[in-house]
Structures are given as structure tokens and as C-alpha cells.
Amino acid sequence: MAVNEFMHPRNRYRQKPNFQQLVKLYPELNDVASVDLTGKVKIDYRNKHAVHLLSKCLLFRDFGLKLELPPNKLVPTLPLRMNYIHWLEDIGSVACWDVERKEKIRGIDIGCGASCIYPLLAVVQSNKRWHMVAIEKAEDSLESAKANVIRNELQSCIEVKSQKLEGSTVLLQVLEEDFPNERFDFCMCNPPFFDNISKELKPQDRTGKRREPSNASTGSIEELCTEGGEVKFISQIIEESLQLKDRISVYTTMIGHKKSYEEILRVLKRASIHNITVGRFCQGNTTRWAVAWSFDDKVLLSLVSDGHDKNDSPGKKKPIGKPVSCRIFTPEEVDSIQGVRNYISTQFRAIEIDVRKVIESNKAEEIVLELSARENTWSHQRRKRRAAISSPDKVNVIQTQNGNGSTQCQNNNNNHKKRPRLDVEQNESCSTQGDNKGDDSYLRAALHILRKDDGFYVALQYVGGVAGKDAVNQILQYLKNIKAKRDKITPADGVNKTPSVG
């Protein structure tokens, strides 16, 4: 089944090129084009020369780029490359590349190949705001990449650097020797998919029903294969990222096989890297996967949208991360977005929801917080308190400090006294010793605090966790209930405009 409809929504190649018009513009395509019985012009994608010629014509028509390739080198198909570029743009939106200090965005392409296609596209697509370092190990590909940069007069935006043939690192050596004091916004990689000891470069046909590839296979052995395959190659990048940390703000890579994608997620988890996002690149009959990770506290990758979920055609799955929002304070009730943040943070911490600031705009008009919860501590609060107070034989749970400073829960069988309401609230949030060591996988969400003309709004967006998106609605309702209760007890009188955080 063709998956063009799941391409990134900004990808211009969601609609196939009009080959009839293209042949008129570039008559050389007549040599590789054919006309079917209905008069429709077609290109034979199984013909390597046709794929090469088509890519050259599209690059020149759509981007003004001139491309030449040595024989037997990988021919870049543009729909996939543009899916990757647009995904990086989405990451940049979350990382605030456009609204921060940056006059230029610095990126690294690991293994640029003979075409140097990703740096060329990135620079042109960004109107030369993105400046790229392209690194390559194969000598013939390196010379071809340099020639393509010079051919397009982009030497001021793209530096092509050689990786040491005998080197054992992917990024470390190049950064330490050529860019010792420079930080980069991202790195990208389209690694060789196959293990070089494998004799079979075609995907495994487990059912016997897999169709022959619709595109011609292009590329040299070093472009298609590496020792240990893509899992070993990407694992090396992950290992080096643990040393480089935020010298590169966001690490990204494409992945060719779904089983490799699943293994890479396990590698990241074993390395305790949790600030990640994933992507899926769909084009033609082909799907590729992608993963990005970061050590930069200002970049919350979980907020990166999954581009193909934005398709609102009938019958399509709706995005699970659609925000829910409401106004929480009027301008008369509070005059500071920091006051709103402090109020909300206090309410969440009272029910043991972890809160972390991610983004704060320079104009103090928006704050983004990351929320994580290990269990449901917000539902049916009044019912829980009434049940606890009305049960005289209910076992009290109190918190005590262990000798090592950690908190444990102990039973107190004193059934003769009612517990104060405050004690009940504290006890509800107490869990057995050792629970904090678990993964925060019950709920993860992003909370945006927005300042508008008519007051302050909160918008909650589901990110992940077994609680599902319904939990986001529950938490928003919890905030509304707490706010309503506060207004009933202490109506806003215009004197103290800052919400109480005590």
C-alpha cells in the first residue's frame, strides 16, 4: 500500500510530480520516460539512470541545486530526504531555534555521502539560516561532496570534513580536532542499514508475499553496509553522546528497519536517556523510522508533533496529544505569570506530581512545564477523604524517616481518633518504600501557561504513559475544582493579586 498520504504535511512530494510537464522542462527525461495507453507519462523507477536523472531534474527545478554523482553511488530520492528535513524543523520549533539568539543554526550530517544531499537541502530549505558540517570517511565520496558544495556556491554555509579512516569514533574525533570549542544545535545521520558480513541486502521475506522493490537499488557497499549494521553504528553515536552531552543539543538518526528501531529504543533506555522523540518517514511504498534524544534541559522532545497525525481526512486516527485548555485566572485575580506558575506547581506537588520548567519565553507570556506522575493522585479527592474519615477502623498510614533519610510508610492501628483532613491528604499520597525507583510511566504531560488579554490560560497536552489522554482531562478538571474551592473560601478582593502558594 502506498504511504504517500502519511508523508509530512509540508512535504511538497506528497503529490507526485507531473511528469508530462517535467519532460517538457527537461527534454533529457524523454530517454527514460514512457507513455502508457491512456497517454500518461511514467518514469521507470527500476532504471538506475532514470532515478538519477529524475532526482537531478527535481533538485534543480524545486531547489535550484545542481548535483553530480560518480558511478555506483547512492542516488538520493527527495521525498525521504524532505521528510527528515521537515522533522528537524519540527524539532527546531520545540527547541526554539527561531525565537532564541540564533543568527544561524549549526548542524552536523554524519556520513554525507557523495551527494552531500542533506546539507544542501538543509541550507536551501532554511534560506541559508542552517549552516552544516558534513563529515565523510570514504575518500571518493568526500571529493564528490566537496565538488557538489562548490558547484552550488555554498562553501560559506557547508564545511565538508574528513573522518579518519582508522578512527574508531563517529563524532568525537571530528569535534575535538576541528571544532574543539563549538556547540551544535543538532546532528543527523542516514546510516548504512546492513551488516557488511550479511550476504543478503534485500529485506527478509517472511511470508513469501513481499513484492519486488519498486525502486532501483543504488549505492556502493560502504554506503549500504557497516560492521554490525545500523544498530551498532547508532549505538556508537549514543555512546559518544554520553560524553559530548549538550555540545550537541539534539542527536537524531534515521533507522531503516523496524526491528533496529525497537532495539535502539532499548539501547537508549539502558543508557538512561529519556528525553527522546521518535518519527516515522513514509514515502512511496517505503517506511523509515527516526529517533532523537537530548541532554539539554531546555528542549522537551516529547512535545515534537508526529507530522503524519496532522492529517484530518475522514477516517484517519486523530492525534492523541491534542491539548485541552481553559482560563484559570482573570487579570483582576493575578497580575503575574510567575504567580500562576507558582500556584499550579504548588497544587501539583501537593498530590505528588513532579513538575519541571522546560521553556519560558523572553516576554514572560508563555511557560511550558513538564508533568510526570507515578500514579493517579488527583481523582475523587473528596470521596477518598470522606471514606477515610468515616471509617473508624481504617488503618492509618503515617510517614516516618528511615535512617538513610528516605521515607517509608508505617501502619498505625490507633482507631480511637479521627484523623484531621490534612492528614488524610498526606496519607493518600504516600506509597510503599521503593516505589520512587520505578519508571514514571503512569502519565507524562506538558502544561502550557499562556498570558492573554483576558487572563491566564493553561493548556495540558498528553505526552505518554499508561493513563492515556483521559488523565489530562481529569487533571484539568482537578485544577478547576481546586480553583473553584479557593474562590469560594477566599474570593478575589483585588488586594492580594498573587495566588497563594502556601
PDB file of N, CA and C in Angstrom, residues 132-214:
ATOM      1  N   MET A 132      25.910  23.891   7.953  1.00  0.00           N
ATOM      2  CA  MET A 132      26.135  22.472   8.150  1.00  0.00           C
ATOM      3  C   MET A 132      27.617  22.110   8.092  1.00  0.00           C
ATOM      4  N   VAL A 133      27.967  21.130   8.914  1.00  0.00           N
ATOM      5  CA  VAL A 133      29.244  20.431   8.797  1.00  0.00           C
ATOM      6  C   VAL A 133      28.926  19.036   8.279  1.00  0.00           C
ATOM      7  N   ALA A 134      29.504  18.672   7.143  1.00  0.00           N
ATOM      8  CA  ALA A 134      29.267  17.362   6.539  1.00  0.00           C
ATOM      9  C   ALA A 134      30.529  16.527   6.711  1.00  0.00           C
ATOM     10  N   ILE A 135      30.410  15.375   7.368  1.00  0.00           N
ATOM     11  CA  ILE A 135      31.577  14.529   7.585  1.00  0.00           C
ATOM     12  C   ILE A 135      31.418  13.227   6.801  1.00  0.00           C
ATOM     13  N   GLU A 136      32.524  12.755   6.250  1.00  0.00           N
ATOM     14  CA  GLU A 136      32.504  11.574   5.397  1.00  0.00           C
ATOM     15  C   GLU A 136      33.847  10.862   5.493  1.00  0.00           C
ATOM     16  N   LYS A 137      33.798   9.519   5.463  1.00  0.00           N
ATOM     17  CA  LYS A 137      35.015   8.716   5.602  1.00  0.00           C
ATOM     18  C   LYS A 137      35.563   8.267   4.250  1.00  0.00           C
ATOM     19  N   ALA A 138      34.708   7.862   3.318  1.00  0.00           N
ATOM     20  CA  ALA A 138      35.176   7.357   2.022  1.00  0.00           C
ATOM     21  C   ALA A 138      35.779   8.500   1.202  1.00  0.00           C
ATOM     22  N   GLU A 139      36.994   8.310   0.709  1.00  0.00           N
ATOM     23  CA  GLU A 139      37.728   9.385   0.038  1.00  0.00           C
ATOM     24  C   GLU A 139      37.032   9.843  -1.239  1.00  0.00           C
ATOM     25  N   ASP A 140      36.553   8.899  -2.068  1.00  0.00           N
ATOM     26  CA  ASP A 140      35.906   9.306  -3.320  1.00  0.00           C
ATOM     27  C   ASP A 140      34.591  10.043  -3.054  1.00  0.00           C
ATOM     28  N   SER A 141      33.848   9.605  -2.050  1.00  0.00           N
ATOM     29  CA  SER A 141      32.607  10.310  -1.689  1.00  0.00           C
ATOM     30  C   SER A 141      32.913  11.699  -1.136  1.00  0.00           C
ATOM     31  N   LEU A 142      33.989  11.795  -0.382  1.00  0.00           N
ATOM     32  CA  LEU A 142      34.384  13.080   0.204  1.00  0.00           C
ATOM     33  C   LEU A 142      34.665  14.105  -0.895  1.00  0.00           C
ATOM     34  N   GLU A 143      35.415  13.700  -1.919  1.00  0.00           N
ATOM     35  CA  GLU A 143      35.747  14.619  -3.006  1.00  0.00           C
ATOM     36  C   GLU A 143      34.495  15.001  -3.795  1.00  0.00           C
ATOM     37  N   SER A 144      33.589  14.041  -4.014  1.00  0.00           N
ATOM     38  CA  SER A 144      32.353  14.346  -4.725  1.00  0.00           C
ATOM     39  C   SER A 144      31.480  15.307  -3.919  1.00  0.00           C
ATOM     40  N   ALA A 145      31.408  15.121  -2.597  1.00  0.00           N
ATOM     41  CA  ALA A 145      30.621  16.008  -1.747  1.00  0.00           C
ATOM     42  C   ALA A 145      31.159  17.438  -1.804  1.00  0.00           C
ATOM     43  N   LYS A 146      32.477  17.583  -1.720  1.00  0.00           N
ATOM     44  CA  LYS A 146      33.083  18.915  -1.810  1.00  0.00           C
ATOM     45  C   LYS A 146      32.764  19.564  -3.152  1.00  0.00           C
ATOM     46  N   ALA A 147      32.818  18.773  -4.225  1.00  0.00           N
ATOM     47  CA  ALA A 147      32.541  19.309  -5.557  1.00  0.00           C
ATOM     48  C   ALA A 147      31.099  19.785  -5.671  1.00  0.00           C
ATOM     49  N   ASN A 148      30.164  19.046  -5.075  1.00  0.00           N
ATOM     50  CA  ASN A 148      28.763  19.457  -5.132  1.00  0.00           C
ATOM     51  C   ASN A 148      28.512  20.732  -4.339  1.00  0.00           C
ATOM     52  N   VAL A 149      29.225  20.922  -3.239  1.00  0.00           N
ATOM     53  CA  VAL A 149      29.092  22.161  -2.467  1.00  0.00           C
ATOM     54  C   VAL A 149      29.625  23.340  -3.275  1.00  0.00           C
ATOM     55  N   ILE A 150      30.792  23.146  -3.890  1.00  0.00           N
ATOM     56  CA  ILE A 150      31.384  24.217  -4.704  1.00  0.00           C
ATOM     57  C   ILE A 150      30.516  24.489  -5.925  1.00  0.00           C
ATOM     58  N   ARG A 151      29.985  23.443  -6.541  1.00  0.00           N
ATOM     59  CA  ARG A 151      29.138  23.594  -7.736  1.00  0.00           C
ATOM     60  C   ARG A 151      27.932  24.488  -7.444  1.00  0.00           C
ATOM     61  N   ASN A 152      27.444  24.454  -6.199  1.00  0.00           N
ATOM     62  CA  ASN A 152      26.281  25.256  -5.816  1.00  0.00           C
ATOM     63  C   ASN A 152      26.650  26.511  -5.037  1.00  0.00           C
ATOM     64  N   GLU A 153      27.939  26.802  -4.967  1.00  0.00           N
ATOM     65  CA  GLU A 153      28.450  28.024  -4.326  1.00  0.00           C
ATOM     66  C   GLU A 153      27.933  28.180  -2.896  1.00  0.00           C
ATOM     67  N   LEU A 154      28.008  27.085  -2.141  1.00  0.00           N
ATOM     68  CA  LEU A 154      27.532  27.103  -0.755  1.00  0.00           C
ATOM     69  C   LEU A 154      28.654  26.840   0.252  1.00  0.00           C
ATOM     70  N   GLN A 155      29.881  27.186  -0.139  1.00  0.00           N
ATOM     71  CA  GLN A 155      31.014  26.940   0.760  1.00  0.00           C
ATOM     72  C   GLN A 155      30.907  27.738   2.053  1.00  0.00           C
ATOM     73  N   SER A 156      30.204  28.875   2.021  1.00  0.00           N
ATOM     74  CA  SER A 156      30.087  29.690   3.241  1.00  0.00           C
ATOM     75  C   SER A 156      29.110  29.070   4.238  1.00  0.00           C
ATOM     76  N   CYS A 157      28.299  28.117   3.779  1.00  0.00           N
ATOM     77  CA  CYS A 157      27.295  27.503   4.650  1.00  0.00           C
ATOM     78  C   CYS A 157      27.579  26.038   4.960  1.00  0.00           C
ATOM     79  N   ILE A 158      28.434  25.390   4.172  1.00  0.00           N
ATOM     80  CA  ILE A 158      28.681  23.954   4.349  1.00  0.00           C
ATOM     81  C   ILE A 158      30.180  23.695   4.391  1.00  0.00           C
ATOM     82  N   GLU A 159      30.625  23.062   5.463  1.00  0.00           N
ATOM     83  CA  GLU A 159      32.015  22.610   5.573  1.00  0.00           C
ATOM     84  C   GLU A 159      32.038  21.091   5.454  1.00  0.00           C
ATOM     85  N   VAL A 160      32.831  20.566   4.544  1.00  0.00           N
ATOM     86  CA  VAL A 160      32.955  19.123   4.371  1.00  0.00           C
ATOM     87  C   VAL A 160      34.248  18.678   5.030  1.00  0.00           C
ATOM     88  N   LYS A 161      34.156  17.785   6.003  1.00  0.00           N
ATOM     89  CA  LYS A 161      35.302  17.346   6.779  1.00  0.00           C
ATOM     90  C   LYS A 161      35.497  15.837   6.653  1.00  0.00           C
ATOM     91  N   SER A 162      36.738  15.439   6.693  1.00  0.00           N
ATOM     92  CA  SER A 162      37.074  14.021   6.565  1.00  0.00           C
ATOM     93  C   SER A 162      37.120  13.351   7.933  1.00  0.00           C
ATOM     94  N   GLN A 163      36.512  12.172   7.997  1.00  0.00           N
ATOM     95  CA  GLN A 163      36.701  11.313   9.164  1.00  0.00           C
ATOM     96  C   GLN A 163      37.933  10.444   8.926  1.00  0.00           C
ATOM     97  N   LYS A 164      38.665  10.189   9.988  1.00  0.00           N
ATOM     98  CA  LYS A 164      39.856   9.357   9.856  1.00  0.00           C
ATOM     99  C   LYS A 164      39.452   7.929   9.513  1.00  0.00           C
ATOM    100  N   LEU A 165      40.074   7.374   8.481  1.00  0.00           N
ATOM    101  CA  LEU A 165      39.752   6.006   8.074  1.00  0.00           C
ATOM    102  C   LEU A 165      40.024   5.019   9.200  1.00  0.00           C
ATOM    103  N   GLU A 166      41.095   5.292   9.946  1.00  0.00           N
ATOM    104  CA  GLU A 166      41.463   4.365  11.023  1.00  0.00           C
ATOM    105  C   GLU A 166      40.795   4.725  12.346  1.00  0.00           C
ATOM    106  N   GLY A 167      40.022   5.783  12.362  1.00  0.00           N
ATOM    107  CA  GLY A 167      39.405   6.218  13.606  1.00  0.00           C
ATOM    108  C   GLY A 167      38.307   5.278  14.062  1.00  0.00           C
ATOM    109  N   SER A 168      38.104   5.242  15.366  1.00  0.00           N
ATOM    110  CA  SER A 168      37.093   4.351  15.943  1.00  0.00           C
ATOM    111  C   SER A 168      35.878   5.124  16.441  1.00  0.00           C
ATOM    112  N   THR A 169      35.847   6.447  16.230  1.00  0.00           N
ATOM    113  CA  THR A 169      34.734   7.264  16.694  1.00  0.00           C
ATOM    114  C   THR A 169      33.947   7.799  15.499  1.00  0.00           C
ATOM    115  N   VAL A 170      32.725   8.187  15.776  1.00  0.00           N
ATOM    116  CA  VAL A 170      31.863   8.755  14.744  1.00  0.00           C
ATOM    117  C   VAL A 170      31.905  10.280  14.802  1.00  0.00           C
ATOM    118  N   LEU A 171      31.746  10.845  15.999  1.00  0.00           N
ATOM    119  CA  LEU A 171      31.683  12.286  16.191  1.00  0.00           C
ATOM    120  C   LEU A 171      32.850  12.850  16.993  1.00  0.00           C
ATOM    121  N   LEU A 172      33.298  12.103  17.987  1.00  0.00           N
ATOM    122  CA  LEU A 172      34.241  12.651  18.967  1.00  0.00           C
ATOM    123  C   LEU A 172      35.494  13.225  18.333  1.00  0.00           C
ATOM    124  N   GLN A 173      36.114  12.477  17.446  1.00  0.00           N
ATOM    125  CA  GLN A 173      37.390  12.915  16.882  1.00  0.00           C
ATOM    126  C   GLN A 173      37.243  14.180  16.049  1.00  0.00           C
ATOM    127  N   VAL A 174      36.189  14.234  15.236  1.00  0.00           N
ATOM    128  CA  VAL A 174      35.978  15.415  14.406  1.00  0.00           C
ATOM    129  C   VAL A 174      35.728  16.647  15.273  1.00  0.00           C
ATOM    130  N   LEU A 175      34.904  16.517  16.308  1.00  0.00           N
ATOM    131  CA  LEU A 175      34.596  17.664  17.163  1.00  0.00           C
ATOM    132  C   LEU A 175      35.814  18.106  17.961  1.00  0.00           C
ATOM    133  N   GLU A 176      36.578  17.160  18.469  1.00  0.00           N
ATOM    134  CA  GLU A 176      37.741  17.514  19.291  1.00  0.00           C
ATOM    135  C   GLU A 176      38.852  18.153  18.464  1.00  0.00           C
ATOM    136  N   GLU A 177      39.052  17.684  17.234  1.00  0.00           N
ATOM    137  CA  GLU A 177      40.163  18.190  16.433  1.00  0.00           C
ATOM    138  C   GLU A 177      39.793  19.406  15.599  1.00  0.00           C
ATOM    139  N   ASP A 178      38.594  19.424  15.028  1.00  0.00           N
ATOM    140  CA  ASP A 178      38.220  20.502  14.100  1.00  0.00           C
ATOM    141  C   ASP A 178      37.320  21.570  14.718  1.00  0.00           C
ATOM    142  N   PHE A 179      36.565  21.206  15.758  1.00  0.00           N
ATOM    143  CA  PHE A 179      35.631  22.168  16.364  1.00  0.00           C
ATOM    144  C   PHE A 179      35.681  22.053  17.889  1.00  0.00           C
ATOM    145  N   PRO A 180      36.849  22.280  18.489  1.00  0.00           N
ATOM    146  CA  PRO A 180      37.004  21.995  19.926  1.00  0.00           C
ATOM    147  C   PRO A 180      36.160  22.876  20.834  1.00  0.00           C
ATOM    148  N   ASN A 181      35.803  24.072  20.393  1.00  0.00           N
ATOM    149  CA  ASN A 181      35.077  24.999  21.261  1.00  0.00           C
ATOM    150  C   ASN A 181      33.684  25.343  20.741  1.00  0.00           C
ATOM    151  N   GLU A 182      33.192  24.561  19.795  1.00  0.00           N
ATOM    152  CA  GLU A 182      31.916  24.909  19.166  1.00  0.00           C
ATOM    153  C   GLU A 182      30.806  23.977  19.622  1.00  0.00           C
ATOM    154  N   ARG A 183      29.626  24.560  19.756  1.00  0.00           N
ATOM    155  CA  ARG A 183      28.430  23.792  20.087  1.00  0.00           C
ATOM    156  C   ARG A 183      27.535  23.739  18.856  1.00  0.00           C
ATOM    157  N   PHE A 184      26.772  22.652  18.743  1.00  0.00           N
ATOM    158  CA  PHE A 184      25.905  22.463  17.594  1.00  0.00           C
ATOM    159  C   PHE A 184      24.464  22.269  18.063  1.00  0.00           C
ATOM    160  N   ASP A 185      23.542  22.668  17.201  1.00  0.00           N
ATOM    161  CA  ASP A 185      22.127  22.543  17.534  1.00  0.00           C
ATOM    162  C   ASP A 185      21.605  21.128  17.309  1.00  0.00           C
ATOM    163  N   PHE A 186      22.144  20.434  16.318  1.00  0.00           N
ATOM    164  CA  PHE A 186      21.676  19.074  16.047  1.00  0.00           C
ATOM    165  C   PHE A 186      22.710  18.317  15.233  1.00  0.00           C
ATOM    166  N   CYS A 187      22.579  17.020  15.245  1.00  0.00           N
ATOM    167  CA  CYS A 187      23.282  16.187  14.277  1.00  0.00           C
ATOM    168  C   CYS A 187      22.254  15.269  13.633  1.00  0.00           C
ATOM    169  N   MET A 188      22.543  14.824  12.426  1.00  0.00           N
ATOM    170  CA  MET A 188      21.645  13.943  11.699  1.00  0.00           C
ATOM    171  C   MET A 188      22.465  12.831  11.053  1.00  0.00           C
ATOM    172  N   CYS A 189      21.803  11.734  10.743  1.00  0.00           N
ATOM    173  CA  CYS A 189      22.537  10.594  10.202  1.00  0.00           C
ATOM    174  C   CYS A 189      21.589   9.678   9.431  1.00  0.00           C
ATOM    175  N   ASN A 190      22.031   9.261   8.263  1.00  0.00           N
ATOM    176  CA  ASN A 190      21.341   8.225   7.493  1.00  0.00           C
ATOM    177  C   ASN A 190      22.330   7.064   7.385  1.00  0.00           C
ATOM    178  N   PRO A 191      22.391   6.211   8.403  1.00  0.00           N
ATOM    179  CA  PRO A 191      23.489   5.232   8.490  1.00  0.00           C
ATOM    180  C   PRO A 191      23.310   4.088   7.489  1.00  0.00           C
ATOM    181  N   PRO A 192      24.383   3.368   7.194  1.00  0.00           N
ATOM    182  CA  PRO A 192      24.239   2.134   6.402  1.00  0.00           C
ATOM    183  C   PRO A 192      23.325   1.164   7.146  1.00  0.00           C
ATOM    184  N   PHE A 193      22.346   0.619   6.446  1.00  0.00           N
ATOM    185  CA  PHE A 193      21.335  -0.193   7.100  1.00  0.00           C
ATOM    186  C   PHE A 193      21.800  -1.616   7.397  1.00  0.00           C
ATOM    187  N   PHE A 194      22.744  -2.134   6.607  1.00  0.00           N
ATOM    188  CA  PHE A 194      23.036  -3.561   6.646  1.00  0.00           C
ATOM    189  C   PHE A 194      24.385  -3.853   7.293  1.00  0.00           C
ATOM    190  N   ASP A 195      24.500  -5.070   7.834  1.00  0.00           N
ATOM    191  CA  ASP A 195      25.761  -5.581   8.364  1.00  0.00           C
ATOM    192  C   ASP A 195      26.618  -6.005   7.178  1.00  0.00           C
ATOM    193  N   ASN A 196      27.892  -5.594   7.160  1.00  0.00           N
ATOM    194  CA  ASN A 196      28.705  -5.907   5.990  1.00  0.00           C
ATOM    195  C   ASN A 196      29.088  -7.379   5.897  1.00  0.00           C
ATOM    196  N   ILE A 197      28.771  -8.166   6.936  1.00  0.00           N
ATOM    197  CA  ILE A 197      29.013  -9.596   6.812  1.00  0.00           C
ATOM    198  C   ILE A 197      27.776 -10.314   6.265  1.00  0.00           C
ATOM    199  N   SER A 198      26.701  -9.537   6.070  1.00  0.00           N
ATOM    200  CA  SER A 198      25.477 -10.132   5.537  1.00  0.00           C
ATOM    201  C   SER A 198      25.572 -10.240   4.030  1.00  0.00           C
ATOM    202  N   LYS A 199      25.171 -11.365   3.498  1.00  0.00           N
ATOM    203  CA  LYS A 199      25.189 -11.576   2.057  1.00  0.00           C
ATOM    204  C   LYS A 199      23.876 -11.164   1.404  1.00  0.00           C
ATOM    205  N   GLU A 200      22.893 -10.896   2.188  1.00  0.00           N
ATOM    206  CA  GLU A 200      21.563 -10.587   1.662  1.00  0.00           C
ATOM    207  C   GLU A 200      21.194  -9.156   2.016  1.00  0.00           C
ATOM    208  N   LEU A 201      21.144  -8.279   1.003  1.00  0.00           N
ATOM    209  CA  LEU A 201      20.832  -6.881   1.242  1.00  0.00           C
ATOM    210  C   LEU A 201      19.349  -6.589   1.080  1.00  0.00           C
ATOM    211  N   LYS A 202      18.582  -7.542   0.591  1.00  0.00           N
ATOM    212  CA  LYS A 202      17.146  -7.317   0.450  1.00  0.00           C
ATOM    213  C   LYS A 202      16.448  -7.596   1.778  1.00  0.00           C
ATOM    214  N   PRO A 203      15.316  -6.936   2.048  1.00  0.00           N
ATOM    215  CA  PRO A 203      14.561  -7.231   3.271  1.00  0.00           C
ATOM    216  C   PRO A 203      14.127  -8.688   3.289  1.00  0.00           C
ATOM    217  N   GLN A 204      14.086  -9.267   4.472  1.00  0.00           N
ATOM    218  CA  GLN A 204      13.656 -10.653   4.601  1.00  0.00           C
ATOM    219  C   GLN A 204      12.186 -10.788   4.214  1.00  0.00           C
ATOM    220  N   ASP A 205      11.898 -11.843   3.433  1.00  0.00           N
ATOM    221  CA  ASP A 205      10.526 -12.116   3.012  1.00  0.00           C
ATOM    222  C   ASP A 205      10.007 -13.276   3.848  1.00  0.00           C
ATOM    223  N   ARG A 206       9.358 -12.949   4.988  1.00  0.00           N
ATOM    224  CA  ARG A 206       8.942 -13.989   5.922  1.00  0.00           C
ATOM    225  C   ARG A 206       7.708 -14.738   5.437  1.00  0.00           C
ATOM    226  N   THR A 207       6.892 -14.108   4.583  1.00  0.00           N
ATOM    227  CA  THR A 207       5.635 -14.727   4.166  1.00  0.00           C
ATOM    228  C   THR A 207       5.672 -15.228   2.730  1.00  0.00           C
ATOM    229  N   GLY A 208       6.680 -14.838   1.963  1.00  0.00           N
ATOM    230  CA  GLY A 208       6.726 -15.211   0.560  1.00  0.00           C
ATOM    231  C   GLY A 208       5.840 -14.340  -0.311  1.00  0.00           C
ATOM    232  N   LYS A 209       5.250 -13.292   0.262  1.00  0.00           N
ATOM    233  CA  LYS A 209       4.326 -12.434  -0.482  1.00  0.00           C
ATOM    234  C   LYS A 209       4.880 -11.032  -0.716  1.00  0.00           C
ATOM    235  N   ARG A 210       6.122 -10.778  -0.253  1.00  0.00           N
ATOM    236  CA  ARG A 210       6.682  -9.434  -0.420  1.00  0.00           C
ATOM    237  C   ARG A 210       6.922  -9.151  -1.905  1.00  0.00           C
ATOM    238  N   ARG A 211       6.486  -7.965  -2.336  1.00  0.00           N
ATOM    239  CA  ARG A 211       6.695  -7.580  -3.720  1.00  0.00           C
ATOM    240  C   ARG A 211       8.147  -7.168  -3.946  1.00  0.00           C
ATOM    241  N   GLU A 212       8.572  -7.245  -5.183  1.00  0.00           N
ATOM    242  CA  GLU A 212       9.902  -6.758  -5.531  1.00  0.00           C
ATOM    243  C   GLU A 212       9.951  -5.248  -5.302  1.00  0.00           C
ATOM    244  N   PRO A 213      11.111  -4.719  -4.890  1.00  0.00           N
ATOM    245  CA  PRO A 213      11.216  -3.280  -4.687  1.00  0.00           C
ATOM    246  C   PRO A 213      10.833  -2.519  -5.945  1.00  0.00           C
ATOM    247  N   SER A 214      10.108  -1.402  -5.767  1.00  0.00           N
ATOM    248  CA  SER A 214       9.663  -0.614  -6.917  1.00  0.00           C
ATOM    249  C   SER A 214      10.740   0.328  -7.413  1.00  0.00           C
TER     250      SER A 214
END
